[in-house]
GROMACS .gro file of C-alpha atoms in nm:
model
  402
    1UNK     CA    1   9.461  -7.558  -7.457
    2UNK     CA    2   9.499  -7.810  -7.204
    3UNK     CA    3   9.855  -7.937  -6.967
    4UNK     CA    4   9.780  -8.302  -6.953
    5UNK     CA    5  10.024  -8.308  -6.693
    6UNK     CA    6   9.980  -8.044  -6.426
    7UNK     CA    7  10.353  -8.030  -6.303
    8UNK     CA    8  10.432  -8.085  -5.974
    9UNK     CA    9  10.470  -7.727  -5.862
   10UNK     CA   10  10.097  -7.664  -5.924
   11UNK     CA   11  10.032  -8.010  -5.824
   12UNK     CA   12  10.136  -7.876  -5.436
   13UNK     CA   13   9.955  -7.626  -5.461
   14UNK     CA   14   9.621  -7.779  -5.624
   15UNK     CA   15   9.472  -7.785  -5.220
   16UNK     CA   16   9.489  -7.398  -5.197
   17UNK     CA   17   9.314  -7.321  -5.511
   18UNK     CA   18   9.027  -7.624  -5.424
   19UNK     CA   19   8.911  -7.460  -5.091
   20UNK     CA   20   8.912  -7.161  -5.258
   21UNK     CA   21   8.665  -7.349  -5.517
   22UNK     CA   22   8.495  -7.527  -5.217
   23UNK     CA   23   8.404  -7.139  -5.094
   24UNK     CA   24   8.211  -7.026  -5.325
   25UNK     CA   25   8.484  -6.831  -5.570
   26UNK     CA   26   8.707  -6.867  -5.852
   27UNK     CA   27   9.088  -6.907  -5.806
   28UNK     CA   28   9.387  -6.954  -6.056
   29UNK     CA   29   9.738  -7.002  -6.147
   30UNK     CA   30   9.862  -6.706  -6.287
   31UNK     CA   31  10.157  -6.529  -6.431
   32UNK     CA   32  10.488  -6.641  -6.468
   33UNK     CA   33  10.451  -7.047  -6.345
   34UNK     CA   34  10.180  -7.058  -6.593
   35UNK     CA   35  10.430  -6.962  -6.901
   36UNK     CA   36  10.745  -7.134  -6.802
   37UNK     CA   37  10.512  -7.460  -6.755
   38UNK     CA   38  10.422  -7.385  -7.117
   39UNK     CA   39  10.810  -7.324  -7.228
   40UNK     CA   40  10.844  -7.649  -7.018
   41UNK     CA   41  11.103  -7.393  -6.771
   42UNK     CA   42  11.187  -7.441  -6.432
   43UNK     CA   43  10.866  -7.310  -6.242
   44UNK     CA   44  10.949  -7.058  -5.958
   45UNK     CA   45  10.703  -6.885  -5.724
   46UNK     CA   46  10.353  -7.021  -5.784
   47UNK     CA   47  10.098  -6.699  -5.739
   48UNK     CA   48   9.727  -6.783  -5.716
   49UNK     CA   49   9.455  -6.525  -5.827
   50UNK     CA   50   9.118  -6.555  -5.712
   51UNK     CA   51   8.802  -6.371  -5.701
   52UNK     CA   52   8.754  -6.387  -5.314
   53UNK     CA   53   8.869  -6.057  -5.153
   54UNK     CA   54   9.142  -6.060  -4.907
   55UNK     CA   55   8.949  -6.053  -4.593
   56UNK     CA   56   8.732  -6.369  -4.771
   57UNK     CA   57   9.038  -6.552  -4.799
   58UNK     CA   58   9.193  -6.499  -4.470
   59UNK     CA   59   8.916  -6.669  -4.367
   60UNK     CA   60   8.919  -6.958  -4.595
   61UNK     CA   61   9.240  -7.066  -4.444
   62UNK     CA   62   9.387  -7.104  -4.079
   63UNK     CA   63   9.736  -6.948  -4.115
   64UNK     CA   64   9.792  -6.649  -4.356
   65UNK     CA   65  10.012  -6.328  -4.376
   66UNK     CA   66   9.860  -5.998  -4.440
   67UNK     CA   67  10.212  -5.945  -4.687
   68UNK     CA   68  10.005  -5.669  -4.911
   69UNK     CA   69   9.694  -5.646  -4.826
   70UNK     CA   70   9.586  -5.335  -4.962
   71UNK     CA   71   9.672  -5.443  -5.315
   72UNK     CA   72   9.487  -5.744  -5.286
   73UNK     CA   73   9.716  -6.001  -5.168
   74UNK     CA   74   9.743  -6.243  -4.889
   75UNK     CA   75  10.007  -6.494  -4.769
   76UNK     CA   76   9.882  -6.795  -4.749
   77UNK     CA   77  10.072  -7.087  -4.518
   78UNK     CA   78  10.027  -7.455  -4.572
   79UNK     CA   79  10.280  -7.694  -4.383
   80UNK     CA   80  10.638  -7.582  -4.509
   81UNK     CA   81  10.477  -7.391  -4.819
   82UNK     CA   82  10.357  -7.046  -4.902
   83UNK     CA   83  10.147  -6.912  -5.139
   84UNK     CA   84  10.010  -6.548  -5.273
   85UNK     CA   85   9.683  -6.555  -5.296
   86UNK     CA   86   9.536  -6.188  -5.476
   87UNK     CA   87   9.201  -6.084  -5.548
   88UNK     CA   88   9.103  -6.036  -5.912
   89UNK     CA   89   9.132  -5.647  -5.956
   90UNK     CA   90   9.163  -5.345  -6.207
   91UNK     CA   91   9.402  -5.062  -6.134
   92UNK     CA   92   9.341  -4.660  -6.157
   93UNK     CA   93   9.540  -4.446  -6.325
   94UNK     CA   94   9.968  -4.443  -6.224
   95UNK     CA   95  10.087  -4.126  -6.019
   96UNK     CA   96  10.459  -4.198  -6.024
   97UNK     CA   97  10.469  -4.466  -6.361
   98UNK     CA   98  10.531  -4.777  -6.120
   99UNK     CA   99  10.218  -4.775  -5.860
  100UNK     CA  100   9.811  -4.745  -5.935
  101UNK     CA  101   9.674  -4.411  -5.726
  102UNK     CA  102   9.390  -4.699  -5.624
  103UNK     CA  103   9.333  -5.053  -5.670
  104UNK     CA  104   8.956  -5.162  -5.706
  105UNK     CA  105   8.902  -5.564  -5.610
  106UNK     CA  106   8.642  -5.763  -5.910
  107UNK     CA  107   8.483  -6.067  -5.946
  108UNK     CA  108   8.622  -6.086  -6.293
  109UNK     CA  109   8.947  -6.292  -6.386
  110UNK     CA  110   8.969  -6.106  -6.735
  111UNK     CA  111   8.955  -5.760  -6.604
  112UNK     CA  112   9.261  -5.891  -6.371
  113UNK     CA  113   9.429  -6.038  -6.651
  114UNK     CA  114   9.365  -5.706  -6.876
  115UNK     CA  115   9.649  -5.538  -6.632
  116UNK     CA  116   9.908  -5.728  -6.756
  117UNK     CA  117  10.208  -5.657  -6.861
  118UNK     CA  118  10.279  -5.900  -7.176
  119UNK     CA  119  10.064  -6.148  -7.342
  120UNK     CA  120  10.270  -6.451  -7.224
  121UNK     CA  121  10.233  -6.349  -6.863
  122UNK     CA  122   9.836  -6.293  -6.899
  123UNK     CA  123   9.794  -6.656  -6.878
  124UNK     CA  124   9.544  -6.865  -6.592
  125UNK     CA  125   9.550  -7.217  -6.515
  126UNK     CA  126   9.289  -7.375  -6.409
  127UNK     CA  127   9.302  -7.694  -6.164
  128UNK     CA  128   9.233  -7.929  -6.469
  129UNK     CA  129   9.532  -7.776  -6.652
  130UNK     CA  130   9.290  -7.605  -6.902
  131UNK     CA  131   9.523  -7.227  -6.990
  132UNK     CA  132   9.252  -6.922  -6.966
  133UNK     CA  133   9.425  -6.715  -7.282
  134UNK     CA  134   9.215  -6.386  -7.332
  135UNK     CA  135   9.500  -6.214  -7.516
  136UNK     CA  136   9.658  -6.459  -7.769
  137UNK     CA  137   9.924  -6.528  -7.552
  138UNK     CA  138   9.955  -6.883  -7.687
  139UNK     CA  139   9.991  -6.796  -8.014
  140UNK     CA  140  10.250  -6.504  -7.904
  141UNK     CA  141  10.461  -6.820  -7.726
  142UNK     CA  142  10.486  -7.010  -8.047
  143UNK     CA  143  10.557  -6.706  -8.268
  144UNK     CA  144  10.855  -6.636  -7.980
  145UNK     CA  145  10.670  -6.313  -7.957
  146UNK     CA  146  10.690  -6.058  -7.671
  147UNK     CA  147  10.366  -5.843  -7.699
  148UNK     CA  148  10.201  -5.619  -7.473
  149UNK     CA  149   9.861  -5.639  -7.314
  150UNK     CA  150   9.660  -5.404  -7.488
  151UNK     CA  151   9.802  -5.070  -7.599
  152UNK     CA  152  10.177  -5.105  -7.538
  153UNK     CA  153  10.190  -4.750  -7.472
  154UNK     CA  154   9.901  -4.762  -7.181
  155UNK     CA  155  10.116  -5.024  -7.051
  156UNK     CA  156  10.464  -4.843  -7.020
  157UNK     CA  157  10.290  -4.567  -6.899
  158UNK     CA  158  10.126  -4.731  -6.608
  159UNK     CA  159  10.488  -4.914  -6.512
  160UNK     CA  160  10.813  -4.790  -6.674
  161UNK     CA  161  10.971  -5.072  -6.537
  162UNK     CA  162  10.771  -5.333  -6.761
  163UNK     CA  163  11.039  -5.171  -7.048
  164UNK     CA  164  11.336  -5.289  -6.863
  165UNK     CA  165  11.147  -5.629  -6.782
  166UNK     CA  166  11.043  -5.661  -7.129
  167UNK     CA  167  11.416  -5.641  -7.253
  168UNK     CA  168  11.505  -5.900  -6.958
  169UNK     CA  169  11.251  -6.146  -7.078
  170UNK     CA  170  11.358  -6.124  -7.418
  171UNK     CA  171  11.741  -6.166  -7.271
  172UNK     CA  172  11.584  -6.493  -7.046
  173UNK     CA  173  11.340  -6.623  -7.331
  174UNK     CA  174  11.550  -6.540  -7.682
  175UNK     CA  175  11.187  -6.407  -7.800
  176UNK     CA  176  11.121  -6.118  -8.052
  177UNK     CA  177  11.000  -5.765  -7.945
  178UNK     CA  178  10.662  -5.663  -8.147
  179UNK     CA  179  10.692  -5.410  -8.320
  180UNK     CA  180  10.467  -5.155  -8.185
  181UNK     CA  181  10.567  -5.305  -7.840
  182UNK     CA  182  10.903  -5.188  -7.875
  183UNK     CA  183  10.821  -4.840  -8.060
  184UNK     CA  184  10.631  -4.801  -7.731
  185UNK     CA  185  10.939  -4.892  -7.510
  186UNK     CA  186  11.123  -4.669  -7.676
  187UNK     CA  187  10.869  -4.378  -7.667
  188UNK     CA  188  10.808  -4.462  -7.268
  189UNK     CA  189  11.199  -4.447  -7.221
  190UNK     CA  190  11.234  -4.133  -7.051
  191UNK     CA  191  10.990  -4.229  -6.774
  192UNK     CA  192  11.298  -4.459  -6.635
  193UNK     CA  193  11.411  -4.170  -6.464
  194UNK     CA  194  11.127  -4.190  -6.199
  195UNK     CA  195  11.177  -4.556  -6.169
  196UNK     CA  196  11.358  -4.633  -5.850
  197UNK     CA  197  11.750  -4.744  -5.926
  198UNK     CA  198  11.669  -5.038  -5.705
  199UNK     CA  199  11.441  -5.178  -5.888
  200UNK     CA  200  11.604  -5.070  -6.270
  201UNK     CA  201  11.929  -5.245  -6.115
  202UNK     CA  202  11.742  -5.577  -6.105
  203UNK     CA  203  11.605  -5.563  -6.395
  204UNK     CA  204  11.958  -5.501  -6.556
  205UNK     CA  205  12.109  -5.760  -6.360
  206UNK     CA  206  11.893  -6.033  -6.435
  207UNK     CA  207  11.925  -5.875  -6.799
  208UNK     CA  208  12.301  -5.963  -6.863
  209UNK     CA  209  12.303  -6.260  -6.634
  210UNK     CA  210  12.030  -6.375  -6.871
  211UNK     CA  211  12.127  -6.702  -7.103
  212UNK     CA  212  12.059  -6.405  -7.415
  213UNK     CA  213  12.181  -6.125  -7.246
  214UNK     CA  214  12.328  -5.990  -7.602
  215UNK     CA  215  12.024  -6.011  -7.758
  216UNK     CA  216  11.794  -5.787  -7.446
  217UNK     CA  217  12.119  -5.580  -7.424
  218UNK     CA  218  12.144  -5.491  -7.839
  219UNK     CA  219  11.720  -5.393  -7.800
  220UNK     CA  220  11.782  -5.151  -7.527
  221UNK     CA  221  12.090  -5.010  -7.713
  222UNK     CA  222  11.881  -4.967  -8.015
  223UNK     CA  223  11.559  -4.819  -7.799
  224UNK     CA  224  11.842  -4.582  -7.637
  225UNK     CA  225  11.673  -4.682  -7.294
  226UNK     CA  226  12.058  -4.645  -7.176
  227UNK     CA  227  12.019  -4.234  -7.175
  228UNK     CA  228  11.821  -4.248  -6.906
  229UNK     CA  229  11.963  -4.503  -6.692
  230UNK     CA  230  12.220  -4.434  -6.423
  231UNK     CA  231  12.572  -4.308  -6.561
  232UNK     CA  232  12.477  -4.458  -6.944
  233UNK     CA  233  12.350  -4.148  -7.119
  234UNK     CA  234  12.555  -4.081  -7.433
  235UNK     CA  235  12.736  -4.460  -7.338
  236UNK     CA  236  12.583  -4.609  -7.738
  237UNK     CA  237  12.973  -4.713  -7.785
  238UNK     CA  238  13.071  -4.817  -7.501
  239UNK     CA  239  12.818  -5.092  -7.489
  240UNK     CA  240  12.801  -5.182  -7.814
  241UNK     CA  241  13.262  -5.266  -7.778
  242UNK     CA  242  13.098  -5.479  -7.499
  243UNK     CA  243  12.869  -5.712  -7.724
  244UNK     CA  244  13.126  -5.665  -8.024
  245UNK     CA  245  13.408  -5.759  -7.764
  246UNK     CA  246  13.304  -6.028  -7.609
  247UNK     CA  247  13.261  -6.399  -7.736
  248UNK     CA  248  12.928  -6.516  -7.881
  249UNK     CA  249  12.832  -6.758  -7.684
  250UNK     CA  250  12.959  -6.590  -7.360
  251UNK     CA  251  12.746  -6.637  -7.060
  252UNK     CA  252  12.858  -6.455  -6.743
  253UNK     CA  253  12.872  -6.667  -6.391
  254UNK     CA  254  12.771  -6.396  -6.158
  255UNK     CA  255  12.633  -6.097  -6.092
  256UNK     CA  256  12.996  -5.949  -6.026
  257UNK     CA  257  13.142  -6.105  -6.325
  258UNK     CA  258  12.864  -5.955  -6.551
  259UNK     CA  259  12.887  -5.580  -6.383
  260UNK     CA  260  13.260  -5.583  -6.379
  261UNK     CA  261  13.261  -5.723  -6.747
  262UNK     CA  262  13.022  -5.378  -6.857
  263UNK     CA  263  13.251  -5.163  -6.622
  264UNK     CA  264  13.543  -5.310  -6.798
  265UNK     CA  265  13.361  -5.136  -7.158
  266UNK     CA  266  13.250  -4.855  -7.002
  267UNK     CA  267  13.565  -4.756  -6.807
  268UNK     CA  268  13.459  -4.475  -6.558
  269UNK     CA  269  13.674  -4.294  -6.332
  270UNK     CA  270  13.554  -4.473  -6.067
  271UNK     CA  271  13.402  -4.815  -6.081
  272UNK     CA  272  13.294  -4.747  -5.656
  273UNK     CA  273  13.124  -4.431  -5.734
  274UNK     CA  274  12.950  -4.583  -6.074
  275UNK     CA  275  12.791  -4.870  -5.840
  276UNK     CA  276  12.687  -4.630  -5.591
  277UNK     CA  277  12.497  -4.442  -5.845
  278UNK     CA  278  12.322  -4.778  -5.897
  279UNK     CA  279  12.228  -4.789  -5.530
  280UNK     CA  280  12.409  -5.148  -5.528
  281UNK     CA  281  12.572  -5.300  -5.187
  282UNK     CA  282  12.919  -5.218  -5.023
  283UNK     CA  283  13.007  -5.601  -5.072
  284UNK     CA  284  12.877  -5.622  -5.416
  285UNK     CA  285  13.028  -5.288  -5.501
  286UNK     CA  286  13.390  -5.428  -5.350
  287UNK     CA  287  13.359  -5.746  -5.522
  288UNK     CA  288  13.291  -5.622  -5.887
  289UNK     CA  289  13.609  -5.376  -5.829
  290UNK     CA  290  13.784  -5.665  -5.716
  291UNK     CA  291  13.718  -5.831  -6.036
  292UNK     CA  292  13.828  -5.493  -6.251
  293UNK     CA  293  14.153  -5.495  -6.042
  294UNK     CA  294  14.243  -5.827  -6.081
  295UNK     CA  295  14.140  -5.797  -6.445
  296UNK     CA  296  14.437  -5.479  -6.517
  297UNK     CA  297  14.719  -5.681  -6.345
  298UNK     CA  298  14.649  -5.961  -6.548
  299UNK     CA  299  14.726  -5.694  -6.838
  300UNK     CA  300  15.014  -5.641  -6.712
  301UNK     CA  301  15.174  -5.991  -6.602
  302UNK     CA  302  15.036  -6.304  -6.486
  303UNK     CA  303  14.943  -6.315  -6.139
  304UNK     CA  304  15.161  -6.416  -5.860
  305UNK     CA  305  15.129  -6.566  -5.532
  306UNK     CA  306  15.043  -6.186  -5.329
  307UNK     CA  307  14.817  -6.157  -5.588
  308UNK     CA  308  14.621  -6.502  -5.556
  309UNK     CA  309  14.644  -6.428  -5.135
  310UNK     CA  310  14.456  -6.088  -5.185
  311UNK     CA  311  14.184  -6.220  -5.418
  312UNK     CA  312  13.953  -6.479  -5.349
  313UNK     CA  313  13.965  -6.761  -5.602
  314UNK     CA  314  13.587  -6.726  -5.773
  315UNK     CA  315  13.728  -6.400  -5.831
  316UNK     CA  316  14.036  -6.444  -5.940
  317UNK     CA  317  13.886  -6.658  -6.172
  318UNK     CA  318  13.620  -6.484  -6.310
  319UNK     CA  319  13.899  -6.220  -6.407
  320UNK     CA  320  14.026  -6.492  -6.604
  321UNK     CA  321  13.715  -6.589  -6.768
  322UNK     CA  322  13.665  -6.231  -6.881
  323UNK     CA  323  14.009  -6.253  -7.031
  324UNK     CA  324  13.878  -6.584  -7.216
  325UNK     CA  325  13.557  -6.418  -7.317
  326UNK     CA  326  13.755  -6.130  -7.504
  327UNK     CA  327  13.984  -6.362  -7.694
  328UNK     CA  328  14.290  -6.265  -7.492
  329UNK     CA  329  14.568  -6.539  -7.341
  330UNK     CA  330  14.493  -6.751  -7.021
  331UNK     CA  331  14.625  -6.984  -6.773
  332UNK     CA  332  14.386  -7.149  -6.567
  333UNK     CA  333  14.600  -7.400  -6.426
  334UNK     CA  334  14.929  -7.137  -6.310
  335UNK     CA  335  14.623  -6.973  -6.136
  336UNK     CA  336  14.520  -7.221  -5.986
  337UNK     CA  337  14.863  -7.411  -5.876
  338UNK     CA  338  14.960  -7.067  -5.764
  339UNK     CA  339  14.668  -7.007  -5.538
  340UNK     CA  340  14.697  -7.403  -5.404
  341UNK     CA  341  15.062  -7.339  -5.372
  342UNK     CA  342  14.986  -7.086  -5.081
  343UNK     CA  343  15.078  -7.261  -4.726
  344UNK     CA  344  14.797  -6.928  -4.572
  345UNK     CA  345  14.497  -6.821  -4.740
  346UNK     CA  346  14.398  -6.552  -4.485
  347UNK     CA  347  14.589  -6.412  -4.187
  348UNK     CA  348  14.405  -6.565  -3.929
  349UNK     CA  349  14.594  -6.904  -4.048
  350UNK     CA  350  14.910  -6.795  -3.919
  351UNK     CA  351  14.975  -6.974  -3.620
  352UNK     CA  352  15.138  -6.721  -3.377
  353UNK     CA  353  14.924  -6.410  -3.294
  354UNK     CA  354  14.998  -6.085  -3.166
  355UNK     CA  355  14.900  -6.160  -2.810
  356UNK     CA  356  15.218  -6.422  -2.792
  357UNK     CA  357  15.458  -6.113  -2.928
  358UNK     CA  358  15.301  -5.919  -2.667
  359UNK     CA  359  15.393  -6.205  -2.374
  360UNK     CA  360  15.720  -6.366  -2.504
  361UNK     CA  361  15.919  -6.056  -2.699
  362UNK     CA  362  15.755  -5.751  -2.481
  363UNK     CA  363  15.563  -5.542  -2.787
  364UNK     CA  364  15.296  -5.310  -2.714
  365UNK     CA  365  14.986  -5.275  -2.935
  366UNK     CA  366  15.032  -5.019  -3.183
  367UNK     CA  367  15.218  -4.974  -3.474
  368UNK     CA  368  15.548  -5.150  -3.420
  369UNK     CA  369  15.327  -5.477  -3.361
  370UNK     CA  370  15.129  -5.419  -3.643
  371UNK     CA  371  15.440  -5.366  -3.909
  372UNK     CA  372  15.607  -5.700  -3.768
  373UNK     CA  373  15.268  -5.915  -3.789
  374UNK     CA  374  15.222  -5.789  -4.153
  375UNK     CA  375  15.623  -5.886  -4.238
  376UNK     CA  376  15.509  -6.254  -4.042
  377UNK     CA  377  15.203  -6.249  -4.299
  378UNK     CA  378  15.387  -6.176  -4.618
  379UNK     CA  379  15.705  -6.345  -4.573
  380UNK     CA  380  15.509  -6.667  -4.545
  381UNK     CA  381  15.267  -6.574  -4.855
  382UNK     CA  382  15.559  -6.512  -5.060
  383UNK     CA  383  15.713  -6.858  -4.932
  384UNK     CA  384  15.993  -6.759  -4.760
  385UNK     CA  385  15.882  -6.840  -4.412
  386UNK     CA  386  15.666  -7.168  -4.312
  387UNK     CA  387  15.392  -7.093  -4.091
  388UNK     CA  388  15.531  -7.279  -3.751
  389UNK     CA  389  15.549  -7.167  -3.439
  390UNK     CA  390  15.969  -7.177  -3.395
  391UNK     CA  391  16.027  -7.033  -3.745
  392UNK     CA  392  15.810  -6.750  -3.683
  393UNK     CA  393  15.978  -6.660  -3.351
  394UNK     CA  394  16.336  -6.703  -3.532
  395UNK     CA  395  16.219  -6.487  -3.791
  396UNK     CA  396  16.041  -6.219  -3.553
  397UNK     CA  397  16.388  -6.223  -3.353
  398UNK     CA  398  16.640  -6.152  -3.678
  399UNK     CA  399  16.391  -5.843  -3.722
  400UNK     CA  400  16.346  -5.703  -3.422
  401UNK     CA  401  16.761  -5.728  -3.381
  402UNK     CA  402  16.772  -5.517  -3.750
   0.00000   0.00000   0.00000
């Protein structure tokens, strides 16, 4: 098969792989680019294999980046653009199921492609557009097949983690699972557990934020892949109210919205402690429980102006949207006139400070300053005082005379 049109991606980078060519040695498009140019996607990072070894290649070009050498693969800069540029290679056998005790650079593109991880990602493109297919990947693409390389089992055993990417490409791609592909992800489950969280964490994330995140989610319900995943063993029901509880054709906006939407099904004791299990960030961690929190008072009543001052509006929205997702009542618009109804959207608005109580009524930093700054802060949230200068100091007075 042939891309008449080369798309512009690989038209950029068409220069790297010709002096490659002019040297003496093969060099290709590979991996993902070369599919989503086929699915007519949005192309990403452009990677580059080629038979020249690394040290070959850093000479081939001025400016490169030694960014992992020792498996093959070299940075290479041209103007405002960077490309990875690997040398063909096979892999030995996997210690820890996610890294090759030794990699062994070829001359052979079809030995490199053999260590793939499914057919549609085996592909090579050469500069004329013509697709290098050893594995019937093409006819996998039309069949809206995800196979693996080879013996599916070899494959999970080398890298676990190609079972949690397999059920994120089928969430990104809306493809089928092989058969003996997934018997094999299901076998290989266990070996999760020495996969880092880190890197099962982005996997699941890109998972539900996936266009068909309830179709990848259902196939590692079904492969109980969940058991071994952080806080999910035994969790078969809680997931499954998730899918059966939210909307069809939902499609989550954010990482957050999609984490906070599984906490919501899962319900653990702690939805800080769960995240930290995951190995996730202190802001990413706050900003999913935000989500949760915001998500219970709105069970309770609809949200009122304290409320839309703590929150930050994406959030306070996305609350809402998980609300709308599950079939329950919402209000966009009191949200929204509420939160643009505020006269301060973070304390640093107000327009007296604690250094002018300090000069013009005598208070010493401590508590005392700190109580009457936070009655300044919600007295004007709540609408009752307007953030000037002279009604702040009346108000400040009348309180300190209490």
């Amino acid at each position: 098969m042939r891309l008449k049109n080369l798309p512009s991606e690989f038209q950029e980078a068409l220069p790297i792989l010709e002096k490659i060519k002019a040297a003496g040695f093969e060099a290709y498009f590979v991996g993902g680019s070369v599919r989503d140019a086929l699915l007519n996607r949005p192309i990403h990072d452009v990677d580059i294999a080629s038979s020249s070894y690394p040290e070959e290649t850093k000479r081939i070009f001025p400016r490169t980046i030694d960014v992992g050498i020792e498996h093959g693969t070299v940075l290479v800069l041209a103007g405002e653009r960077e490309y990875e540029v690997t040398t063909f290679r096979t892999e030995d056998v996997y210690v820890d199921y996610r890294r090759p005790s030794q990699v062994t650079f070829v001359r052979s593109l079809e030995e490199d492609l053999k260590r793939r991880d499914f057919t549609i990602n085996a592909f090579a493109l050469d500069e004329a557009g013509n697709v290098i297919d050893k594995f019937a990947g093409l006819e996998d693409l039309d069949n809206h097949l995800l196979r693996a390389v080879g013996l599916a089992a070899e494959r999970f055993n080398e890298d676990a983690l190609r079972i949690m990417r397999g059920f994120r490409f089928q969430a990104s791609l809306d493809f089928d699972l092989e058969a003996e592909t997934f018997a094999a992800m299901t076998a290989c489950a266990p070996l999760l557990e020495k996969i880092s969280v880190e890197r099962i964490f982005i996997e699941f994330d890109k998972l539900l934020t996936a266009p068909y995140w309830r179709r990848g989610l259902l196939s590692l319900i079904n492969s109980r892949a969940y058991d071994f995943l952080p806080d999910l063993k035994n969790r078969e029901a809680a997931l499954m109210d998730l899918l059966e509880k939210t909307s069809p054709n939902t499609l989550f906006t954010s990482s957050e919205q999609a984490w906070a939407s599984l906490l919501l099904a899962l319900k653990p004791s702690s939805v800080k402690a769960f995240l930290k299990r995951w190995k996730t960030s202190n802001d990413f961690q706050k900003r999913v429980e935000q989500i949760v929190d915001i998500y219970y008072i709105r069970q309770e009543r609809a949200l009122n102006k304290r409320d839309c001052y703590c929150f930050e509006l994406d959030l306070l929205r996305e609350a809402e949207e998980i609300r709308q997702a599950q079939g329950l009542p919402v209000d966009f618009d009191h949200l929204q006139k509420t939160y643009d109804a505020l006269s301060i959207h973070d304390k640093r608005q107000i327009v007296v400070k604690g250094r002018q109580l300090i000069e013009e009524f005598g208070f010493q930093p401590g508590p005392d300053l700190g109580k009457i700054l936070s009655q300044v802060e919600q007295a004007i949230v709540d609408g009752e005082l307007s953030n000037e200068k002279a009604a702040i100091m009346t108000f400040i007075k009348e309180k300190s005379s209490e």
